Coordinates of C-alpha atoms in Angstrom, one line a residue:
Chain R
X1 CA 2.6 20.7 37.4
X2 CA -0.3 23.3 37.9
X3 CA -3.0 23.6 35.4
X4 CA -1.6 27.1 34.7
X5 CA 1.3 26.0 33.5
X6 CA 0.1 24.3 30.5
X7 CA -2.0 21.5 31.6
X8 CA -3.0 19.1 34.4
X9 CA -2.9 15.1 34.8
X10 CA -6.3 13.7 35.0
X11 CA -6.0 10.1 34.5
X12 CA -3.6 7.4 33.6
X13 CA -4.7 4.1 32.7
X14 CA -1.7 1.2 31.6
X15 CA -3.3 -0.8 29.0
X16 CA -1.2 -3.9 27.4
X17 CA 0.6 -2.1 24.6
X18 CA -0.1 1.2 26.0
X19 CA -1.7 3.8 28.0
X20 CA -4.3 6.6 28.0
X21 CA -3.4 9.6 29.9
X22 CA -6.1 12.1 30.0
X23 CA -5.5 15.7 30.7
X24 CA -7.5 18.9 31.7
X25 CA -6.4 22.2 30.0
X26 CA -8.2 25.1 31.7
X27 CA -8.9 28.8 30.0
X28 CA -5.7 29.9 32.4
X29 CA -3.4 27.3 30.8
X30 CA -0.3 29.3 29.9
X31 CA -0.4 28.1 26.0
X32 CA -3.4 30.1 25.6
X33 CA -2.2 33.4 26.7
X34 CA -1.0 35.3 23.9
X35 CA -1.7 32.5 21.8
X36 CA -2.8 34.9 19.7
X37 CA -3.4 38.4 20.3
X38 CA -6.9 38.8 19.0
X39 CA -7.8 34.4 19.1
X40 CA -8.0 31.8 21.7
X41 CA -5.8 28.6 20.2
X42 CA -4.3 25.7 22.0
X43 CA -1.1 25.4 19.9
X44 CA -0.1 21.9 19.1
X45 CA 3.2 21.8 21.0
X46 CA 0.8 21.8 24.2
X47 CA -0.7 18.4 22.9
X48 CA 3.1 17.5 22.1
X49 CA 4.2 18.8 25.8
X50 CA 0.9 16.2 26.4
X51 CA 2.7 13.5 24.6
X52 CA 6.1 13.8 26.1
X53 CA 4.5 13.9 29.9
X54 CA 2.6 10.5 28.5
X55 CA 5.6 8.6 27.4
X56 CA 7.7 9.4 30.3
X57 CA 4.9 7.4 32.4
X58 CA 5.2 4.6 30.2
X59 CA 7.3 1.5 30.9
X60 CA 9.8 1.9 28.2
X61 CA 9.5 5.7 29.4
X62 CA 12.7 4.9 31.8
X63 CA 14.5 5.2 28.2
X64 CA 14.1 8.6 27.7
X65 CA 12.4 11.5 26.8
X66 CA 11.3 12.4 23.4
X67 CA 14.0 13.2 20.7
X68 CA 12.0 12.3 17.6
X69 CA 8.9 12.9 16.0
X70 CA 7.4 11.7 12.6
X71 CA 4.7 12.6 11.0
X72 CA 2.7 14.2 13.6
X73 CA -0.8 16.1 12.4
X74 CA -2.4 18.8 14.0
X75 CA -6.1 17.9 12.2
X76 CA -8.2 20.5 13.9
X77 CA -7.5 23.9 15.4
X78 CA -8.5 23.8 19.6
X79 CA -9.9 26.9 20.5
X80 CA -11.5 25.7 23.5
X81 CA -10.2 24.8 27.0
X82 CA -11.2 21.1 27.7
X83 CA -10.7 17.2 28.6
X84 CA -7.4 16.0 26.5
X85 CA -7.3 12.6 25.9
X86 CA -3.5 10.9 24.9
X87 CA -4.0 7.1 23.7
X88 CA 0.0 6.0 23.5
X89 CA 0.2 2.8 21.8
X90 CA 3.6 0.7 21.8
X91 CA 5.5 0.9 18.1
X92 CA 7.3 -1.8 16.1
X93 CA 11.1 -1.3 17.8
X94 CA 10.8 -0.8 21.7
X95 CA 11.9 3.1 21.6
X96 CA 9.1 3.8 19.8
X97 CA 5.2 5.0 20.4
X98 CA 2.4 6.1 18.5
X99 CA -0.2 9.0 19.9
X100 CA -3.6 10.2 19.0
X101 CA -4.9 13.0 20.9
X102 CA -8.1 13.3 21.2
X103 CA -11.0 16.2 22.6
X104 CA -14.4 15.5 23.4
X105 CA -14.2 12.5 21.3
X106 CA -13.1 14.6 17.8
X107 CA -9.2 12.9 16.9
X108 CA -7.2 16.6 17.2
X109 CA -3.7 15.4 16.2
X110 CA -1.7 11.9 15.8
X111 CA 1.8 10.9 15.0
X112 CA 4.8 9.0 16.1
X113 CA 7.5 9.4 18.6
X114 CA 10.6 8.1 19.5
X115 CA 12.6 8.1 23.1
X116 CA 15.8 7.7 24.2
X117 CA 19.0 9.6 25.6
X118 CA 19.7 13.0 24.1
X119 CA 22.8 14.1 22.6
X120 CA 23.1 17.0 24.8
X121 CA 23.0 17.3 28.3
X122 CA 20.8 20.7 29.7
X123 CA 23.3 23.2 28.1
X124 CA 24.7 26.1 29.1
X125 CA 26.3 28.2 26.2
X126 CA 24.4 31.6 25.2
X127 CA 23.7 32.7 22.5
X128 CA 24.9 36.3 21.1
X129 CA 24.3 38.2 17.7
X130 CA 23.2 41.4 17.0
X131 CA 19.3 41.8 16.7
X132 CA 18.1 43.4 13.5
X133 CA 15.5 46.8 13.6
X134 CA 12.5 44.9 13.3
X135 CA 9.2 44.4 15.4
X136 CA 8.1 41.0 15.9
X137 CA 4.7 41.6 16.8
X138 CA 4.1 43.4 13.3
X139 CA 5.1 40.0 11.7
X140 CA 3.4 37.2 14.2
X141 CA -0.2 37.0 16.2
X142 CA 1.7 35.6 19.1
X143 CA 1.9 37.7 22.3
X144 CA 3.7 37.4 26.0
X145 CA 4.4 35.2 27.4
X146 CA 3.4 32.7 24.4
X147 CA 5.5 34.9 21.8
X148 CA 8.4 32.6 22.6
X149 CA 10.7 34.6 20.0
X150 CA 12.1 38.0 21.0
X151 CA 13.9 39.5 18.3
X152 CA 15.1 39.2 14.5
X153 CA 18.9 38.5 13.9
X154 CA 18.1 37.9 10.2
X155 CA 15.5 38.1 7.7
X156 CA 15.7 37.5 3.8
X157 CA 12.8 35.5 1.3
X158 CA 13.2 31.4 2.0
X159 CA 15.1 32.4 5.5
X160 CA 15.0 34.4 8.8
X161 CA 16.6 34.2 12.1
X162 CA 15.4 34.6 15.6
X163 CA 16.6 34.4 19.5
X164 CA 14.4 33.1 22.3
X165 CA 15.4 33.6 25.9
X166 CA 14.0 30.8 28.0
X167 CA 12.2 32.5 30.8
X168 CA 10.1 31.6 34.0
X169 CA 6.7 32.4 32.6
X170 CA 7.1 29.7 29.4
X171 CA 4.6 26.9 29.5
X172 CA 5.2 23.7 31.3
X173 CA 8.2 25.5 33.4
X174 CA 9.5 23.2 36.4
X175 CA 12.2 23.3 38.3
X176 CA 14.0 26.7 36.3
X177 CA 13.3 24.7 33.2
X178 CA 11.2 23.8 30.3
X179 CA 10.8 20.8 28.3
X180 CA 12.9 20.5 24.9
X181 CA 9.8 19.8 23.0
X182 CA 9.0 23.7 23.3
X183 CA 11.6 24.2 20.6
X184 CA 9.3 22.7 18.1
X185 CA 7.5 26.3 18.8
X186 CA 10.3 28.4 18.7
X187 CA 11.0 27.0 14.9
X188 CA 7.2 27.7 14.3
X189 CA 6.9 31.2 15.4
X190 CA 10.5 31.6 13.2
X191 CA 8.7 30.6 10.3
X192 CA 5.5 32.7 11.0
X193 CA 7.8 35.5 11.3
X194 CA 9.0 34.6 8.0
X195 CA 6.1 34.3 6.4
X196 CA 4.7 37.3 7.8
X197 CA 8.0 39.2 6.8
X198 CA 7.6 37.9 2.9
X199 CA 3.9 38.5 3.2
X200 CA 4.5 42.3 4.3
X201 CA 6.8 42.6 1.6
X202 CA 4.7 41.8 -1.0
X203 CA 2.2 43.9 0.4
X204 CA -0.4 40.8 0.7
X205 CA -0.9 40.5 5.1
X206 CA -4.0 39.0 5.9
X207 CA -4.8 35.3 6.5
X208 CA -2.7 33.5 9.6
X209 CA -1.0 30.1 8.8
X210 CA -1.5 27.3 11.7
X211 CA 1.0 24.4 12.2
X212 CA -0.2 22.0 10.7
X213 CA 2.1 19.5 10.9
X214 CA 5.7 18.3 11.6
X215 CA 7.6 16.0 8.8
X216 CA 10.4 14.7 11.7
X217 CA 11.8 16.6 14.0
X218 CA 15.0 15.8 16.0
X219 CA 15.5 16.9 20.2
X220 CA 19.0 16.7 21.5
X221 CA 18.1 17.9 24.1
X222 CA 15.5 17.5 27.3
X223 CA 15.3 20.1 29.2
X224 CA 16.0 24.1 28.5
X225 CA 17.1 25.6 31.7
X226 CA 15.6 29.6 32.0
X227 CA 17.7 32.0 30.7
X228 CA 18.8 30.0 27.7
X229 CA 19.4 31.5 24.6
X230 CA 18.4 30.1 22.0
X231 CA 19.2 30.8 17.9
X232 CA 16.2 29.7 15.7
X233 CA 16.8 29.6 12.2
X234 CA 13.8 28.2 9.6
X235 CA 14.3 28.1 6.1
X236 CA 11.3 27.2 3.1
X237 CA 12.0 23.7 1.3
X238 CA 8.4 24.1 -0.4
X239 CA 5.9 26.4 -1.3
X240 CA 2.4 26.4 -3.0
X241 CA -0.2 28.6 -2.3
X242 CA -0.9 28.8 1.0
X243 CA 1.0 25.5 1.9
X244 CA 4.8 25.9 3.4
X245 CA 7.3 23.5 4.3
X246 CA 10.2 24.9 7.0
X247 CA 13.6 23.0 7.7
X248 CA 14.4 24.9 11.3
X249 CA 17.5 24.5 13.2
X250 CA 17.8 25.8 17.2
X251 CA 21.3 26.1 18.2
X252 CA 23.1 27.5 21.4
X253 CA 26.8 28.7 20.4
X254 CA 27.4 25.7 18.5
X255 CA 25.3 23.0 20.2
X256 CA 22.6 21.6 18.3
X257 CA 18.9 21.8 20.4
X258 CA 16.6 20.8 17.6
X259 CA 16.0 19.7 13.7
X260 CA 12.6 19.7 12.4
X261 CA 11.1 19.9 9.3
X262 CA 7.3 21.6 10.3
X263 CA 4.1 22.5 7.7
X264 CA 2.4 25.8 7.6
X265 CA -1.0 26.1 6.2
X266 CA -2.7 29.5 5.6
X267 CA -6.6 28.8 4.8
X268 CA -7.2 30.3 1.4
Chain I
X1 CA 17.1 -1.9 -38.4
X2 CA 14.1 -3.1 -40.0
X3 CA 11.3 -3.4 -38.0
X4 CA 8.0 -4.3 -39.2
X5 CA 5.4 -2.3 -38.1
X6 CA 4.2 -5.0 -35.3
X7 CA 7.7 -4.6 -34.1
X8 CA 7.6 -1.2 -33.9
X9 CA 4.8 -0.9 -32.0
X10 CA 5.8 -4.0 -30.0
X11 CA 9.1 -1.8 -29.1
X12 CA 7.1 1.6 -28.3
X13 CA 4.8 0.0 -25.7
X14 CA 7.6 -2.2 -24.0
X15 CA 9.8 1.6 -23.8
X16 CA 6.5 3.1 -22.3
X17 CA 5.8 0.0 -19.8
X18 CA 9.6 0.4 -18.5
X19 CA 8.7 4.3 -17.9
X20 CA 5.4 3.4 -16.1
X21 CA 7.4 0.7 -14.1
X22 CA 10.3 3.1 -13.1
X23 CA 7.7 6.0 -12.4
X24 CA 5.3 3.7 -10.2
X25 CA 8.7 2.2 -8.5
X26 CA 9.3 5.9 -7.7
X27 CA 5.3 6.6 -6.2
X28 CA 5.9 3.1 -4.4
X29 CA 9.3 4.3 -2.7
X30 CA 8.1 7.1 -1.5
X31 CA 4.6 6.5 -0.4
X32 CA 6.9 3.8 1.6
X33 CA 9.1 6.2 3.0
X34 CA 6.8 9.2 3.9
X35 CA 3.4 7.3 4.8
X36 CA 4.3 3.7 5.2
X37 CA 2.2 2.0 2.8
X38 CA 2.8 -0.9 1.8
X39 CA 4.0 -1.3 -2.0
X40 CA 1.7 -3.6 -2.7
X41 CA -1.2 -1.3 -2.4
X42 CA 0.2 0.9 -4.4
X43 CA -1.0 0.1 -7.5
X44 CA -2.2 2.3 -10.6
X45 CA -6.0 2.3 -9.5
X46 CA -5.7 2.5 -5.6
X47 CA -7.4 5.8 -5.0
X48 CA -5.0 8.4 -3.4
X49 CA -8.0 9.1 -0.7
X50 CA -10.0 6.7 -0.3
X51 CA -7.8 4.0 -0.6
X52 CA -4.6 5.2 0.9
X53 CA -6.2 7.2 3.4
X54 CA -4.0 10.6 2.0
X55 CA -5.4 13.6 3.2
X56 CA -4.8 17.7 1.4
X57 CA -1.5 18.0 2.7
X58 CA -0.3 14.1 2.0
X59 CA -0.9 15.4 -1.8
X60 CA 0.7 18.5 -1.4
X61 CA 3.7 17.2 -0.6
X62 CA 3.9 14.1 -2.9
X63 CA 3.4 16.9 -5.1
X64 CA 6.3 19.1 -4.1
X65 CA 8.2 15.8 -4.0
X66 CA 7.8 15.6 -7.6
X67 CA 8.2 18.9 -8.3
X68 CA 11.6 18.6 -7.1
X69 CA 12.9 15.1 -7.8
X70 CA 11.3 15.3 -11.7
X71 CA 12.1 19.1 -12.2
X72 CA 8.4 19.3 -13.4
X73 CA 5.7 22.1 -12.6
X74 CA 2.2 20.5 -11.7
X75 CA -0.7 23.0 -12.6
X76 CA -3.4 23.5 -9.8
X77 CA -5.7 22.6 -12.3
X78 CA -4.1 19.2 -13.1
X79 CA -4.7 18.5 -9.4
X80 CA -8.3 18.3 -9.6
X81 CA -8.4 15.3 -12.0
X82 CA -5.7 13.3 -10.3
X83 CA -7.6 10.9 -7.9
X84 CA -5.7 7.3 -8.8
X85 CA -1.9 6.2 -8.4
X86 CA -2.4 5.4 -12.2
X87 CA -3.7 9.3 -12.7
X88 CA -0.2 9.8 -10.9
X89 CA 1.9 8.2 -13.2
X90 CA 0.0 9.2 -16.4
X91 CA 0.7 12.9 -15.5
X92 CA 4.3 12.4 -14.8
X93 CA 4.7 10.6 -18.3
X94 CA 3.2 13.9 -20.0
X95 CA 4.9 16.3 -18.2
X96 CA 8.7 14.5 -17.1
X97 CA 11.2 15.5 -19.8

């Protein structure tokens, strides 16, 4: 993996229970570029992309790749390239791991993962609909290549719909393919898109809501071949203030990618 | 029935001490399920942050989570005084039809 593509492998270090990977993101690192338009933010599914790397190298990583989450929190915003570091500690059942990442010593995000064999092997249906007159780019702060949403199939209050295309210049591509966990950020730019659709409406844009954290989230699958398309739909289960809870669903025809249930905060 | 008046008041505190039960129960479950914390530490004066370690958004949503499962509307300005489990259940009592 180059540094360019998301991030490089600095360190590994096996402890009893565990390991500490540490990572080096550079200012060139994909997930910064057009992440956003006018604001330089590492988004959290690059210290999730860390995560899943991590586990993989673990012992128990032979088991799988990630297809779970829980409670993960995204505790600070990373606007800075830096030194990453991923402390994996061994959970109560074997398939499962705890993370905290950490940069220069401040904790940045923590949760829980789980690994194992995905429902779905790397799929290959596509995706059709018919794309709805809207511009994405009014709606969201994310830009090429980190705008990993292309168009609007659907928009109402409490719902939208997007497609993604896979392509070559996504973060952490290998091989013609890019890790599952990237879904997490196709759900999240759905439900900026949402929010910045109601917003928009009620004639109240301003303010930008961060992921801020993921409830559980669900992967059936490991790997998203380039060229994939991919259906995206996010739908509010809470509300208050600038707080939002999403349920998201990424589908292929009828194949199931990815569940998650993900929070939005928009600093009042 | 005829109660005397010790009765009756006897009788009212039991009823309430049933409601406090079934709404701490409730806090219990789902600090369980959402944070893993143990039940016993959930007790009416454990301090939602300092003792439970739950940050903004933990409240948040055990807030939407009553919201939902009580049919209740909390007030942003009740939030402010509720720091304690106990704050918790006292609030629920007042507002849960």
């Amino acid at each position: 993996m180059t540094s360019d593509s998301g991030f490089a492998l600095l360190d590994l270090t096996h402890s009893r229970d565990g390991l500490t990977a540490t990572y080096s993101v550079s200012a060139a690192s994909r997930f910064f570029d057009g992440h956003f338009v006018d604001r330089m933010i590492f988004p959290g599914v690059g210290m999730l992309g860390m995560v899943t790397h991590a586990v993989a190298r673990t012992p128990g990583g032979a088991a799988g790749p990630v297809v779970g989450l829980r409670r993960v929190k995204f505790r600070r915003l990373v606007e800075t390239p830096g030194v990453f570091v991923v402390d994996l500690a061994a959970g109560a059942a074997a398939e499962e791991w705890s993370f905290r990442i950490s940069l220069d010593g401040d904790q940045m995000a923590d949760g829980a993962c789980s690994v194992g064999q995905p429902e779905t092997e790397v799929p290959e249906a596509q995706d059709g609909g018919a794309a709805i007159d809207l511009d994405l780019e009014e709606l969201i702060p994310h830009r090429r290549p980190m705008r990993l949403v292309d168009e609007a199939l659907g928009m109402e209050v409490g719902c939208a719909v997007t497609r993604s295309t896979v392509r070559d210049d996504w973060p952490l591509v290998h091989e013609g393919a890019v890790p599952g966990i990237l879904l997490i950020e196709t759900i999240a730019q759905t439900a900026s898109s949402l929010i910045g659709w109601e917003r928009r409406a009620e004639e109240t844009m301003g303010g930008r809501g961060y992921l801020v954290g993921i409830r559980r989230a669900r992967l059936d699958v490991a790997k998203l071949p380039v060229g994939l398309r991919i259906r995206n739909r996010v739908a509010t289960v809470q509300r208050r203030g600038g707080y939002a809870v999403f349920e998201g669903l990424a589908t292929t025809g009828d194949v199931v990618l990815c569940e998650a249930v993900i929070q939005a905060l928009r600093p009042e | 029935v005829d109660f005397a008046d010790d009765d009756i008041v006897g009788f009212v505190h039991k009823e309430q001490r049933m409601r406090q039960d079934e709404v701490l129960e409730l806090i219990r479950q789902y600090f369980l399920d959402e944070f893993e914390i143990a039940p016993e530490r959930v007790v009416p004066e454990a301090r939602l942050f300092d003792d439970l370690e739950l940050d903004s958004i933990d409240a948040l949503d055990m807030v939407g989570m009553l919201e939902s499962k009580l049919d209740i509307d909390v007030e942003e300005s009740a939030l402010k005084g509720i720091r304690t489990v106990g704050d918790v259940v006292e609030y629920i009592l007042e507002k849960a039809p």
